[in-house]
Short mmCIF file of C-alpha atoms in Angstrom, two decimals:
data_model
loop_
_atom_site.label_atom_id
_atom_site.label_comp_id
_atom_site.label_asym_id
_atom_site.label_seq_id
_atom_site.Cartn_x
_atom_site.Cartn_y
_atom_site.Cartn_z
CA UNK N 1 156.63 46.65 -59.80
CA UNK N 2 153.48 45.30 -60.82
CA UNK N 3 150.25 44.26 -58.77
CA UNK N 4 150.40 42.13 -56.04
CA UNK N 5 153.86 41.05 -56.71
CA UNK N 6 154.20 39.86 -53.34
CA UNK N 7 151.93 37.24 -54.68
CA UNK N 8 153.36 37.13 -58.05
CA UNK N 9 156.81 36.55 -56.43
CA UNK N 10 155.39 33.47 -54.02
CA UNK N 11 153.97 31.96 -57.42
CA UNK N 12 157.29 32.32 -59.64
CA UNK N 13 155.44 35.19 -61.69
CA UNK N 14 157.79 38.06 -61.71
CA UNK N 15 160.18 38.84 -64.40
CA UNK N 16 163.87 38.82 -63.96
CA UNK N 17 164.30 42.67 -63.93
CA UNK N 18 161.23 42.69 -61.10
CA UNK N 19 163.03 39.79 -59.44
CA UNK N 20 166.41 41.88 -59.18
CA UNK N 21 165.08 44.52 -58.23
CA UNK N 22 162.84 42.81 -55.51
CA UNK N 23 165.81 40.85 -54.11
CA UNK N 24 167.45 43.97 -53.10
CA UNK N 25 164.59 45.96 -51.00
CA UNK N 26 165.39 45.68 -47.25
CA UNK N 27 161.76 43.56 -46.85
CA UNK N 28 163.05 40.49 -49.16
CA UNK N 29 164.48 39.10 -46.13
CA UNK N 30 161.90 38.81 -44.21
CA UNK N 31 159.38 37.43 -46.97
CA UNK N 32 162.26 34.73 -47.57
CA UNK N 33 161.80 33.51 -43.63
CA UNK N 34 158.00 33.76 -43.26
CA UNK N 35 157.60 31.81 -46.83
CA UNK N 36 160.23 29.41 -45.66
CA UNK N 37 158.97 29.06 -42.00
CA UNK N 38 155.02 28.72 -43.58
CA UNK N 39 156.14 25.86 -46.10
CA UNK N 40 156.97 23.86 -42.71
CA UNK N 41 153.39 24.90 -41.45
CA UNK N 42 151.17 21.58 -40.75
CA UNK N 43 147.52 21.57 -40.02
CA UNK N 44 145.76 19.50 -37.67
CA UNK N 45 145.56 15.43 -37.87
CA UNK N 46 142.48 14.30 -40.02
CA UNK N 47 141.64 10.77 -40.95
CA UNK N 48 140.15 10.54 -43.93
CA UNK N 49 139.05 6.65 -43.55
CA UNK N 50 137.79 7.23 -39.92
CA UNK N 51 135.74 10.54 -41.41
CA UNK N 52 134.24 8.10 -44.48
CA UNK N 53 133.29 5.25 -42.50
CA UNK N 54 131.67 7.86 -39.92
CA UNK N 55 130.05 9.24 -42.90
CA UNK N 56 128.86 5.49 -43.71
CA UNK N 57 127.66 5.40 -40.82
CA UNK N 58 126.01 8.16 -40.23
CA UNK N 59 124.39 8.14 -43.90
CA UNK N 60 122.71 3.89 -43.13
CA UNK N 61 121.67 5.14 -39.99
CA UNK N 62 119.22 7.64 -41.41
CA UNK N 63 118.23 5.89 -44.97
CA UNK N 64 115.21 8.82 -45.32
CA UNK N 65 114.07 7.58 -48.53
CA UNK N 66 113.48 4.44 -47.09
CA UNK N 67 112.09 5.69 -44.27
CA UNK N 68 109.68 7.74 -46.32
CA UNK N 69 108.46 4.21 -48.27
CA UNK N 70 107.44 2.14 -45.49
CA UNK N 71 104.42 3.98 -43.88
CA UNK N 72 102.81 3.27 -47.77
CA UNK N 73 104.25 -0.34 -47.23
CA UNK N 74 102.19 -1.19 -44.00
CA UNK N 75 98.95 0.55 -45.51
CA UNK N 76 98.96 -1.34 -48.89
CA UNK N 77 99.59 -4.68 -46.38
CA UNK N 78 96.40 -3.66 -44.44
CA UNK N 79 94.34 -3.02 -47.63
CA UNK N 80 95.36 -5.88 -49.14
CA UNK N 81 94.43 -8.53 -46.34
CA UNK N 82 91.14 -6.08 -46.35
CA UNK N 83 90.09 -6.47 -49.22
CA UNK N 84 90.92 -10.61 -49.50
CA UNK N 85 88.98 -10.84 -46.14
CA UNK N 86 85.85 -9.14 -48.17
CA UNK N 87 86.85 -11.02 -51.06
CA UNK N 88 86.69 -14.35 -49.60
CA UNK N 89 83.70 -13.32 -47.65
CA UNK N 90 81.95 -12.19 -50.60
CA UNK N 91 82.66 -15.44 -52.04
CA UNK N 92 81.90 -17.49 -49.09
CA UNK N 93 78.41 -15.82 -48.43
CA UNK N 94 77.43 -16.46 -52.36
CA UNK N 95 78.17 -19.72 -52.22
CA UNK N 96 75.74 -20.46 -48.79
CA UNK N 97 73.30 -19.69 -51.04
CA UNK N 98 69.76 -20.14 -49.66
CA UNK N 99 69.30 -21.90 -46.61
CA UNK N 100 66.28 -23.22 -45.20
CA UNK N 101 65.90 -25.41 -41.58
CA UNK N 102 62.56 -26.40 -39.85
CA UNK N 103 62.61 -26.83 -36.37
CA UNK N 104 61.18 -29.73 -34.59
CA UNK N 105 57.37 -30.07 -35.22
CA UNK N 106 57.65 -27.85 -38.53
CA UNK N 107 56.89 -28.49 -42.06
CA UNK N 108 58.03 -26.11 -44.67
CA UNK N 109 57.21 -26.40 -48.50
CA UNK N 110 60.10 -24.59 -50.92
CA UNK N 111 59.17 -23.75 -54.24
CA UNK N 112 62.59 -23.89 -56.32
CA UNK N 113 63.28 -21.13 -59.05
CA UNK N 114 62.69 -24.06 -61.97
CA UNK N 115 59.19 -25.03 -60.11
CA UNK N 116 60.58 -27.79 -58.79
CA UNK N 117 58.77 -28.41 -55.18
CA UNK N 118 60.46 -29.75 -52.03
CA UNK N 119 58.76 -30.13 -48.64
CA UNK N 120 60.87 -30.18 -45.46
CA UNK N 121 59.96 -32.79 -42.70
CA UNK N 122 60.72 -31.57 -39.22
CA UNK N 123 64.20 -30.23 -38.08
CA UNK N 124 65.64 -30.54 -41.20
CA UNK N 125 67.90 -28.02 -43.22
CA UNK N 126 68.43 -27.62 -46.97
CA UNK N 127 70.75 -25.23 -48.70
CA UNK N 128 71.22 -24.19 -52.58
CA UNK N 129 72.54 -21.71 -54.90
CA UNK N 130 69.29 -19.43 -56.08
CA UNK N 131 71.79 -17.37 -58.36
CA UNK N 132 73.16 -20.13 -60.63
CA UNK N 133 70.56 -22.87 -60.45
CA UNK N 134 69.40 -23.48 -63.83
CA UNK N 135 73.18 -23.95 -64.68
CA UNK N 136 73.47 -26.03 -61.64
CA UNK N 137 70.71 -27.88 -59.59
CA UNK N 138 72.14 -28.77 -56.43
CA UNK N 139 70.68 -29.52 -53.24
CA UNK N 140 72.14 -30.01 -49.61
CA UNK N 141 70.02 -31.83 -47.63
CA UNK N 142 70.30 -32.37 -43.69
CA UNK N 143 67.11 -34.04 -42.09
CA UNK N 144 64.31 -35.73 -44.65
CA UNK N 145 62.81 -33.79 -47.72
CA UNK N 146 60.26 -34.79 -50.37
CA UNK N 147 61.16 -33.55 -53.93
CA UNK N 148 58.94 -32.75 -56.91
CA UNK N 149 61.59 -32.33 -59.79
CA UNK N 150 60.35 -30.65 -62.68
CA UNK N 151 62.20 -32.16 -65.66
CA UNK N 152 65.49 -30.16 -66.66
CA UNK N 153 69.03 -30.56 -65.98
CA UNK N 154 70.82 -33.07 -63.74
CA UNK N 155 69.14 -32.60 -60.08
CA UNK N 156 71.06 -33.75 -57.58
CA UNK N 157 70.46 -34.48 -53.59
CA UNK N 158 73.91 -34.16 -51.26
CA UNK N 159 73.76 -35.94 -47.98
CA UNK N 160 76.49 -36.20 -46.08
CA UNK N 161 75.69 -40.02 -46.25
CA UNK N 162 75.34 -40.24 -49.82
CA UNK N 163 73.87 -38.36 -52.83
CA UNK N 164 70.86 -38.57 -55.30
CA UNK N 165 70.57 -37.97 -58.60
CA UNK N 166 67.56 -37.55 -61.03
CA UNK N 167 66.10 -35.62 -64.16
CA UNK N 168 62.69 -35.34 -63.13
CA UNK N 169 60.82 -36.84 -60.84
CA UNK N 170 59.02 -37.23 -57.22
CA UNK N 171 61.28 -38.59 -54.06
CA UNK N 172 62.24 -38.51 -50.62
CA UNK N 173 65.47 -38.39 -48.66
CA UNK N 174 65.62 -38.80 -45.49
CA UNK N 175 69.03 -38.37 -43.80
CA UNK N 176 69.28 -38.89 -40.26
CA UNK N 177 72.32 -39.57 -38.19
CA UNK N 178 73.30 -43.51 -38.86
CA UNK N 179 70.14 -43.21 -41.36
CA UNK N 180 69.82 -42.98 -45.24
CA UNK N 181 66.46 -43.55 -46.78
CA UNK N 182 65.20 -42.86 -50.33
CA UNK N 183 61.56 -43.33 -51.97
CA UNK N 184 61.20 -43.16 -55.75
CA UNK N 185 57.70 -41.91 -56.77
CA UNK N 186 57.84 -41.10 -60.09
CA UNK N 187 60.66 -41.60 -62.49
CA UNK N 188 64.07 -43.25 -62.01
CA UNK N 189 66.59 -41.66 -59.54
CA UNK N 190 69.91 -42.55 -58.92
CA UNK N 191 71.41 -43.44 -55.60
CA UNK N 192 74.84 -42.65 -54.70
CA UNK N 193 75.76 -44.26 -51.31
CA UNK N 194 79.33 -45.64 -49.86
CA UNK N 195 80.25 -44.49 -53.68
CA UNK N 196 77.88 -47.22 -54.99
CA UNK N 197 75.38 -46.20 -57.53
CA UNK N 198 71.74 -48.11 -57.46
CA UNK N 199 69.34 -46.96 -60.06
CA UNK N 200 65.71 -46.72 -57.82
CA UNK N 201 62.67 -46.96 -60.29
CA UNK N 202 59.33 -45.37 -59.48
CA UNK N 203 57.97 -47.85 -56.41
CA UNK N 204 61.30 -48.62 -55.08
CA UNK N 205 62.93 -47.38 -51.36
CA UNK N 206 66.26 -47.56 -50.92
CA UNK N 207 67.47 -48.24 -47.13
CA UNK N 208 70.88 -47.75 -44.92
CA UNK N 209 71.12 -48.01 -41.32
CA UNK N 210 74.45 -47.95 -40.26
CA UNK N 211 75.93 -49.11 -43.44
CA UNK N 212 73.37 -52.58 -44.10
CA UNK N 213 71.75 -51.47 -47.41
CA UNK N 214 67.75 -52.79 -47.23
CA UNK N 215 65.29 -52.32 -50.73
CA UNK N 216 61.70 -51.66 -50.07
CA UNK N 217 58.74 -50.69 -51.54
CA UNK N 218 57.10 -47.51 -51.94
CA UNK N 219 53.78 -46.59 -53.14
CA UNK N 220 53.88 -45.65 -57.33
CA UNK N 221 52.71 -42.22 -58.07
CA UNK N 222 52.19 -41.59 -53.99
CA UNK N 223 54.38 -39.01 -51.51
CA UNK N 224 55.44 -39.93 -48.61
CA UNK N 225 52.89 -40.72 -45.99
CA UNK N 226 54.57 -37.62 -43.33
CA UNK N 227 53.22 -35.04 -46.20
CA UNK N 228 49.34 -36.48 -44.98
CA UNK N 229 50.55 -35.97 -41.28
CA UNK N 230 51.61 -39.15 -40.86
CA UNK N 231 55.00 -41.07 -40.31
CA UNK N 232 55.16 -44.46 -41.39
CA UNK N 233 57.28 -47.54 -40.70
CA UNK N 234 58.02 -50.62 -41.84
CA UNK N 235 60.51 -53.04 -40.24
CA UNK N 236 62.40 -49.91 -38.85
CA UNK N 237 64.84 -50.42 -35.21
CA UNK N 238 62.21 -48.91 -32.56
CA UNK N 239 65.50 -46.01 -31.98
CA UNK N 240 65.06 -44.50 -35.59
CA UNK N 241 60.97 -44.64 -34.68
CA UNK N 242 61.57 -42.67 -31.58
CA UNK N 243 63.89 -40.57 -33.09
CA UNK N 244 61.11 -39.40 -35.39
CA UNK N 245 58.72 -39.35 -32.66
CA UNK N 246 60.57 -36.81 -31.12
CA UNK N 247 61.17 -34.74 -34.14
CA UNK N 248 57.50 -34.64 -35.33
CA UNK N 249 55.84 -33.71 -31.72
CA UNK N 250 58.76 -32.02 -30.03
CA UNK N 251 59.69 -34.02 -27.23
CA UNK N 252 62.39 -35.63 -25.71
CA UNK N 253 62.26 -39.10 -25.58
CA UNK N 254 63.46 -41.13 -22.55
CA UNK N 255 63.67 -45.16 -22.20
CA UNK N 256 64.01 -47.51 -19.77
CA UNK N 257 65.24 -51.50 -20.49
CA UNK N 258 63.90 -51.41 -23.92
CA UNK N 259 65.71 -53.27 -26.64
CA UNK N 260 65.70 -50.15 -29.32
CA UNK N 261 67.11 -52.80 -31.99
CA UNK N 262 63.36 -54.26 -32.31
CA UNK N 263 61.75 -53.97 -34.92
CA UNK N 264 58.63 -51.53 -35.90
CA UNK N 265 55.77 -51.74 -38.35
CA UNK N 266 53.18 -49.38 -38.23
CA UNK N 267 51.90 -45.53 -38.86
CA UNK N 268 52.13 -42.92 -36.01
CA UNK N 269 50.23 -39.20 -36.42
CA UNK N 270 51.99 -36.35 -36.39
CA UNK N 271 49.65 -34.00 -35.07
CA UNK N 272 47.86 -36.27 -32.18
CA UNK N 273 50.59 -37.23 -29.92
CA UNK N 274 48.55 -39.37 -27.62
CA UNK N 275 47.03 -41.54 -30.56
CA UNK N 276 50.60 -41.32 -31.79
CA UNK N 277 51.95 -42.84 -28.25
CA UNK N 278 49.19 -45.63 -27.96
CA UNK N 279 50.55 -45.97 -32.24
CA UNK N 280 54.01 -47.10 -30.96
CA UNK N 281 53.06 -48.49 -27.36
CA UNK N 282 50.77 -50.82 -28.44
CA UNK N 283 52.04 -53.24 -31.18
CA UNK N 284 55.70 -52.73 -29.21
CA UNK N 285 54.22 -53.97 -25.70
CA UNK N 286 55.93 -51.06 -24.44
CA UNK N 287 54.05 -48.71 -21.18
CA UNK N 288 54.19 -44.66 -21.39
CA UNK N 289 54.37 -41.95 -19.14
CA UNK N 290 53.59 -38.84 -20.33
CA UNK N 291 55.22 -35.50 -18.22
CA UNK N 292 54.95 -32.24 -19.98
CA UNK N 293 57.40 -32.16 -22.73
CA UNK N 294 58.75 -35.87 -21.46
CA UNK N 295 58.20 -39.13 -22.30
CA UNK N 296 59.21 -42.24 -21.09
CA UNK N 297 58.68 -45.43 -22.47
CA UNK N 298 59.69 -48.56 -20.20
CA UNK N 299 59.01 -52.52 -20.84
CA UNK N 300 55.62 -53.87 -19.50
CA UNK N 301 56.59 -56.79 -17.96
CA UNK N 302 58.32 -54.80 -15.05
CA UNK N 303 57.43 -54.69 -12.34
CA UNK F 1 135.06 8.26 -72.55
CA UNK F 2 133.61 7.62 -68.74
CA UNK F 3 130.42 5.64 -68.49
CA UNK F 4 127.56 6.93 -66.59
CA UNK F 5 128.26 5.21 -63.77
CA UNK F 6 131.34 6.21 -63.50
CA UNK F 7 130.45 9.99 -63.93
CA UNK F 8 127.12 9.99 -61.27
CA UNK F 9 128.29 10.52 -57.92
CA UNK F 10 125.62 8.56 -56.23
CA UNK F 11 127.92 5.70 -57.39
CA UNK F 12 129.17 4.89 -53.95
CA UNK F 13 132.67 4.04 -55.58
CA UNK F 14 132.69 7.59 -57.20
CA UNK F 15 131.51 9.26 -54.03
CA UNK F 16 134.19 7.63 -52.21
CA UNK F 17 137.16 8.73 -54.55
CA UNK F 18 135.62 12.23 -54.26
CA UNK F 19 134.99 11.70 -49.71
CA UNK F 20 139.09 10.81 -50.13
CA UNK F 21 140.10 13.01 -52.40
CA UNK F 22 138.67 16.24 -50.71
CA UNK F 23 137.63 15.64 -47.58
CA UNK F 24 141.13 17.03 -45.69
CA UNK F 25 140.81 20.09 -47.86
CA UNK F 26 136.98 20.81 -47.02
CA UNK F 27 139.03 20.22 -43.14
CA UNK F 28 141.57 22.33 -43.28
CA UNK F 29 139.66 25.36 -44.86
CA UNK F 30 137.13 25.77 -42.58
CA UNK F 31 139.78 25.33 -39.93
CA UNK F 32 141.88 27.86 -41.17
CA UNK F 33 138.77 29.79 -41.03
CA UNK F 34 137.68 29.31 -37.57
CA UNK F 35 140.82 27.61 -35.84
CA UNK F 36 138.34 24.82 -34.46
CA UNK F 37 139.08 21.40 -35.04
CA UNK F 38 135.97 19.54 -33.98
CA UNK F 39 133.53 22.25 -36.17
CA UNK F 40 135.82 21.74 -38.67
CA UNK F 41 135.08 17.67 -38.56
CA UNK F 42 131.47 18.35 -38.44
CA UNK F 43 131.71 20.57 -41.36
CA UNK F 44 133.22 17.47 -43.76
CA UNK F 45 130.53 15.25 -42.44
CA UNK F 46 127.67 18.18 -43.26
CA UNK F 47 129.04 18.85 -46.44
CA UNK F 48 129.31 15.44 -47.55
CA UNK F 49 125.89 14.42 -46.25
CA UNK F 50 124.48 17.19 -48.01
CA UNK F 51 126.36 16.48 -51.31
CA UNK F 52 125.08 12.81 -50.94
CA UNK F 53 121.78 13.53 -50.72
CA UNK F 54 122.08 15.97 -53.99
CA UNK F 55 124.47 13.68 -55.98
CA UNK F 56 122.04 12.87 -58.46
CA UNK F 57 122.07 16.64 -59.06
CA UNK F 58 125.59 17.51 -58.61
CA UNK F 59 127.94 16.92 -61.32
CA UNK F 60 131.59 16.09 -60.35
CA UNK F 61 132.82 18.98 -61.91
CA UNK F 62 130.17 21.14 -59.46
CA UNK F 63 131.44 18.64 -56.75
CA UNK F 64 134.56 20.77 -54.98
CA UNK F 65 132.74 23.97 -55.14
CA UNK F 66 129.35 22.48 -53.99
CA UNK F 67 131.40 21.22 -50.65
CA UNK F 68 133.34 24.24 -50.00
CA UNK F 69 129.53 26.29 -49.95
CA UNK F 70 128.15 24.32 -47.70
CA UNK F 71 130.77 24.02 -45.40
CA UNK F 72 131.64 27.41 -45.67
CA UNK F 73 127.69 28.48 -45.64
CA UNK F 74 127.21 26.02 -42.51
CA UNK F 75 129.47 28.55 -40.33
CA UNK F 76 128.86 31.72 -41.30
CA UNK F 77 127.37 34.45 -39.09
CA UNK F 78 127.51 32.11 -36.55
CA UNK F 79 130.65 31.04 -35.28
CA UNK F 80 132.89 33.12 -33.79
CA UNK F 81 136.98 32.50 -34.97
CA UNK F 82 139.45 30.85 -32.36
CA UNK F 83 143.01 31.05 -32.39
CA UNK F 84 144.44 28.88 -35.67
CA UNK F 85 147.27 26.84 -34.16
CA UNK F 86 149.78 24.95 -36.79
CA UNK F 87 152.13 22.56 -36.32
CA UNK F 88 155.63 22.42 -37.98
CA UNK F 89 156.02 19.34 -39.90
CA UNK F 90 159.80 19.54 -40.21
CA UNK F 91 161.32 18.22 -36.76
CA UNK F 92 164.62 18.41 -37.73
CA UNK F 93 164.67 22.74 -36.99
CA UNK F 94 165.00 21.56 -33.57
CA UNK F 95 167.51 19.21 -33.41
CA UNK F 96 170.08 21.02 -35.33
CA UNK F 97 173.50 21.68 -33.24
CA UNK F 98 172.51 25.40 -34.13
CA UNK F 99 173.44 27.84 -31.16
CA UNK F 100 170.58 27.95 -28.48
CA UNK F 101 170.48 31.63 -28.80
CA UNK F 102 169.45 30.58 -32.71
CA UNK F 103 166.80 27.78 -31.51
CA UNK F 104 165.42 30.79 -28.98
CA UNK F 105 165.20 33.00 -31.68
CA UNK F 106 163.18 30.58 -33.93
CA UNK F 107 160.98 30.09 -31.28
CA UNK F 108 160.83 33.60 -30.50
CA UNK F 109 160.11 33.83 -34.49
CA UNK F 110 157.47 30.89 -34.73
CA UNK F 111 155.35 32.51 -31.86
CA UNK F 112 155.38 35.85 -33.83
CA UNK F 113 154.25 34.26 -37.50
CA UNK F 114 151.34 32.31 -35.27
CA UNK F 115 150.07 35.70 -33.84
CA UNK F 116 150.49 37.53 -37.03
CA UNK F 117 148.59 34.61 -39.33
CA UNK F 118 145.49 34.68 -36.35
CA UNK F 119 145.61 38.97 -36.37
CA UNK F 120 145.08 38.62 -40.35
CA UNK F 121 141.46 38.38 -41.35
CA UNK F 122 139.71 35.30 -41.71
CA UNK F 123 139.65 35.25 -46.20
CA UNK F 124 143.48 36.23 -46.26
CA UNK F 125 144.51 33.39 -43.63
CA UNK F 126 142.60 30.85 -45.77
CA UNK F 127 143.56 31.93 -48.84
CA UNK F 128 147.35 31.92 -47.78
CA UNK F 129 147.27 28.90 -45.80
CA UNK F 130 145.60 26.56 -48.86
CA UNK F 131 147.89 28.17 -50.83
CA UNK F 132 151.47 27.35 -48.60
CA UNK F 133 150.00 24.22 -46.39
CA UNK F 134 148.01 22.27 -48.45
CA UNK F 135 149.54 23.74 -51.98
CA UNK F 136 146.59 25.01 -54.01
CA UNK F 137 147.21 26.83 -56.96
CA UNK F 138 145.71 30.43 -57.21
CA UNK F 139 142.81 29.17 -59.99
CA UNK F 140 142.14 26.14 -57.30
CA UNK F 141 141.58 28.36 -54.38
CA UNK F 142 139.33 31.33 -56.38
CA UNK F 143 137.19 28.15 -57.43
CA UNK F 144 136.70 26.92 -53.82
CA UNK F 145 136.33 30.50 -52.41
CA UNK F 146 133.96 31.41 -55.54
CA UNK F 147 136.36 34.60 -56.45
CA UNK F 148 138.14 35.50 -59.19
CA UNK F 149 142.33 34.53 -59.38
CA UNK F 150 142.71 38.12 -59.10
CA UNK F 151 141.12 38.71 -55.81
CA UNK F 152 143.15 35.38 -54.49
CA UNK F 153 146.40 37.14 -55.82
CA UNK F 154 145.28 40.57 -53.57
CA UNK F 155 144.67 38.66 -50.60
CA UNK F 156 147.96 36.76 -50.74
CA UNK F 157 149.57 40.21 -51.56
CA UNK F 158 147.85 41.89 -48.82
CA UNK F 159 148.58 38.53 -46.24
CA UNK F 160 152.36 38.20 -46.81
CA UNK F 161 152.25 42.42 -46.46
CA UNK F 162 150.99 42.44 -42.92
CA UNK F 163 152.94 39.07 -42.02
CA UNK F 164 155.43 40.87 -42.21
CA UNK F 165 154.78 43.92 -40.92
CA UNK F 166 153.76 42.31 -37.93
CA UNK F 167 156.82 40.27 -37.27
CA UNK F 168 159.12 43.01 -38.43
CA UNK F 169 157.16 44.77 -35.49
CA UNK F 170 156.63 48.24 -38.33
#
């Protein structure tokens, strides 16, 4: 009999003389029962679909590649809106450019990277870009300026009331709230207000207040008379005279039953502010009390 | 000729066919092994968790035998093997009109062959059992059990020896 014929036998293996011969030992018998009692042998119950969809489960519930991704995910989302912030900060600072205010009672003169001169009347602000301006001359102007363009590219003057424009030449904005004014000196500028353009040769003033354009004349090859410490009016409401009053001596200016629509010709200094009040006083009819850093002007005829 | 998709078993389709295909058999082996039904669930999900995580390195011909090692590597040393009780699928020994001095005695005989399969040791009950429950050929069972045919052939020798030994009461 050869090797492991018991397991020969079970797989149909043995010969016919091996399978005689086996048939008649005493154990056959009992091999015949256990092999036919085993082939009714069950194991236990197993569901395959409930074992796969606890597998699906099981496997979606961890992910770990995913998992492994999204800590990188949140850190490129934090560098990114880093480095826009810097970006667009970067951007935004360059762009401010230079920026230069006076405070009330303060002149400033600015000497522009092209020469060009500009001198800044009291609390007023201008802003430019140093970096690119001989590509670009641009100028924003809050408050009243005089310019000395030196001849070049396209200067321009932005106001949020309206914008001026010149190759080369001497001028003055002045922008106030409700107030536009510009001087030619020198040269030909070019006016750009409620997106109407009015060419303003040398001797020429261009006037808003509130909107009712006024021409005027200014002095040929002259400045402004505030650059010799002066302010000067002519035909101006009495408000936009105080208003200036206040900015060139730093006070606050209080009235009492004045009509601020009248009129006013005249000079006022900007360094002596009691020949400066008797300036406006007088030719307006109007009485002054001086307190401190106060001033109030009231009608005469009162009683 | 397959396509590579239809080869790679992180295909979830292919993965599938391979969960159905072999997932009572990785079940019933390690049961046969340790007689514990719930360990024996566990081991299938281990296995195939394991084999999905690897699929991109498992081929499906490595498939079977990758399944059986971890299921059969998840348990060893550690657990300790319970009694292996089997069911008998064909009712009908019961109901016969036999004598009930016959139906005792195939009781009688049924309680014996349980006793004997748990008293044989743990690679012979496997072995035997894939072989008579679940039909595996000798070649099929060497490949899950990572022995040669021969050594299956010994153990199913040796197993149907002391079955009946035991049962003859020798």
């Amino acid at each position: 009999m050869q090797e492991n014929h018991l397991a020969k036998w079970l797989n149909n293996e043995l010969s016919e003389e091996e399978l005689i011969v086996f048939r008649q030992s005493e154990e056959y018998k009992s091999y015949q029962k256990i092999v036919a009692a085993t082939d009714n042998l069950k194991s236990p119950d197993f569901n395959v679909d409930k074992a796969l969809l606890d597998f699906q489960s099981r496997t979606k519930a961890t992910e770990p590649k995913v998992i492994a991704m999204r800590p990188y995910k949140k850190f490129f989302k934090v560098a990114a809106a880093i480095a826009l912030l810097l970006a667009a900060s970067y951007f935004y600072v360059n762009t401010l450019g230079q920026n230069i205010t006076t405070q009330f009672a303060e002149n400033k003169e600015i000497t522009l990277p092209d020469n060009s001169e500009i001198v800044l009347n009291a609390d007023s602000n201008i802003s430019y870009d140093e970096k690119n301006w001989n590509q670009k001359r641009n100028i924003n102007l809050d408050g009243e300026a005089f310019f000395k363009v030196a001849k070049g590219e396209k200067f321009t003057v932005a106001t949020d009331n309206g914008s001026v424009t010149v190759l080369g030449t001497q001028f003055n904005v002045e922008n106030r709230a409700g107030y536009f004014e510009v001087s030619c000196y020198e040269g030909l500028v070019s006016v750009i207000y409620d997106g109407k353009e009015t060419k303003l040769p040398a001797g020429n003033s261009f006037l808003a207040i509130n909107g009712k354009i006024t021409n005027l004349d200014a002095i040929k090859n002259g400045h402004p008379s505030w650059i010799d410490k002066e302010s000067t009016f002519k035909s101006i409401p009495l408000k936009y005279v105080l208003d200036e009053f206040e900015r060139q001596h730093n006070i606050t200016v209080k009235t009492q039953d004045i009509n601020l629509d009248q009129l006013f010709t005249g000079t006022f200094s900007n360094t002596d502010i009691n020949l400066a009040l008797q300036s406006i006083s007088v030719p307006s009819q109007l009485k002054i009390k001086l307190e401190g850093t106060k001033v109030l002007f009231y009608a005469e005829n009162m009683p | 000729m397959k396509t590579e998709s239809n080869t790679n078993i992180c295909n979830e389709s292919v993965f599938n066919s391979v969960f159905k295909s072999n997932s009572k058999t990785v079940f019933n082996f390690i049961y046969y092994k340790f007689g514990n039904e719930e360990k024996a669930n566990d081991a299938v999900q281990e296995a195939f968790v394991k084999l999905w995580e690897n699929c991109a390195k498992v081929t499906p011909e490595k498939a079977k035998s990758f399944l059986y090692t971890v299921a059969n590597n998840l348990y060893l040393n550690v657990l300790k093997a319970e009694k292996v009780r089997l069911k008998y699928a064909d009712k009908s020994l019961k109901s016969t009109n036999e004598s009930p001095e016959f139906i005792m005695e195939g009781n009688e005989f049924k309680e014996k062959l349980e006793n004997a399969l748990n008293a044989l040791p743990e690679n012979q009950r496997t072995t035997f059992l894939l072989n008579r429950i679940d039909g595996k050929k000798y070649a099929e069972i060497a490949e899950m059990e990572g022995v040669s045919v021969k050594a299956i052939e010994k153990r199913i020798h040796l197993a149907l020896k002391s079955l009946r030994e035991k049962i003859d009461g020798i």
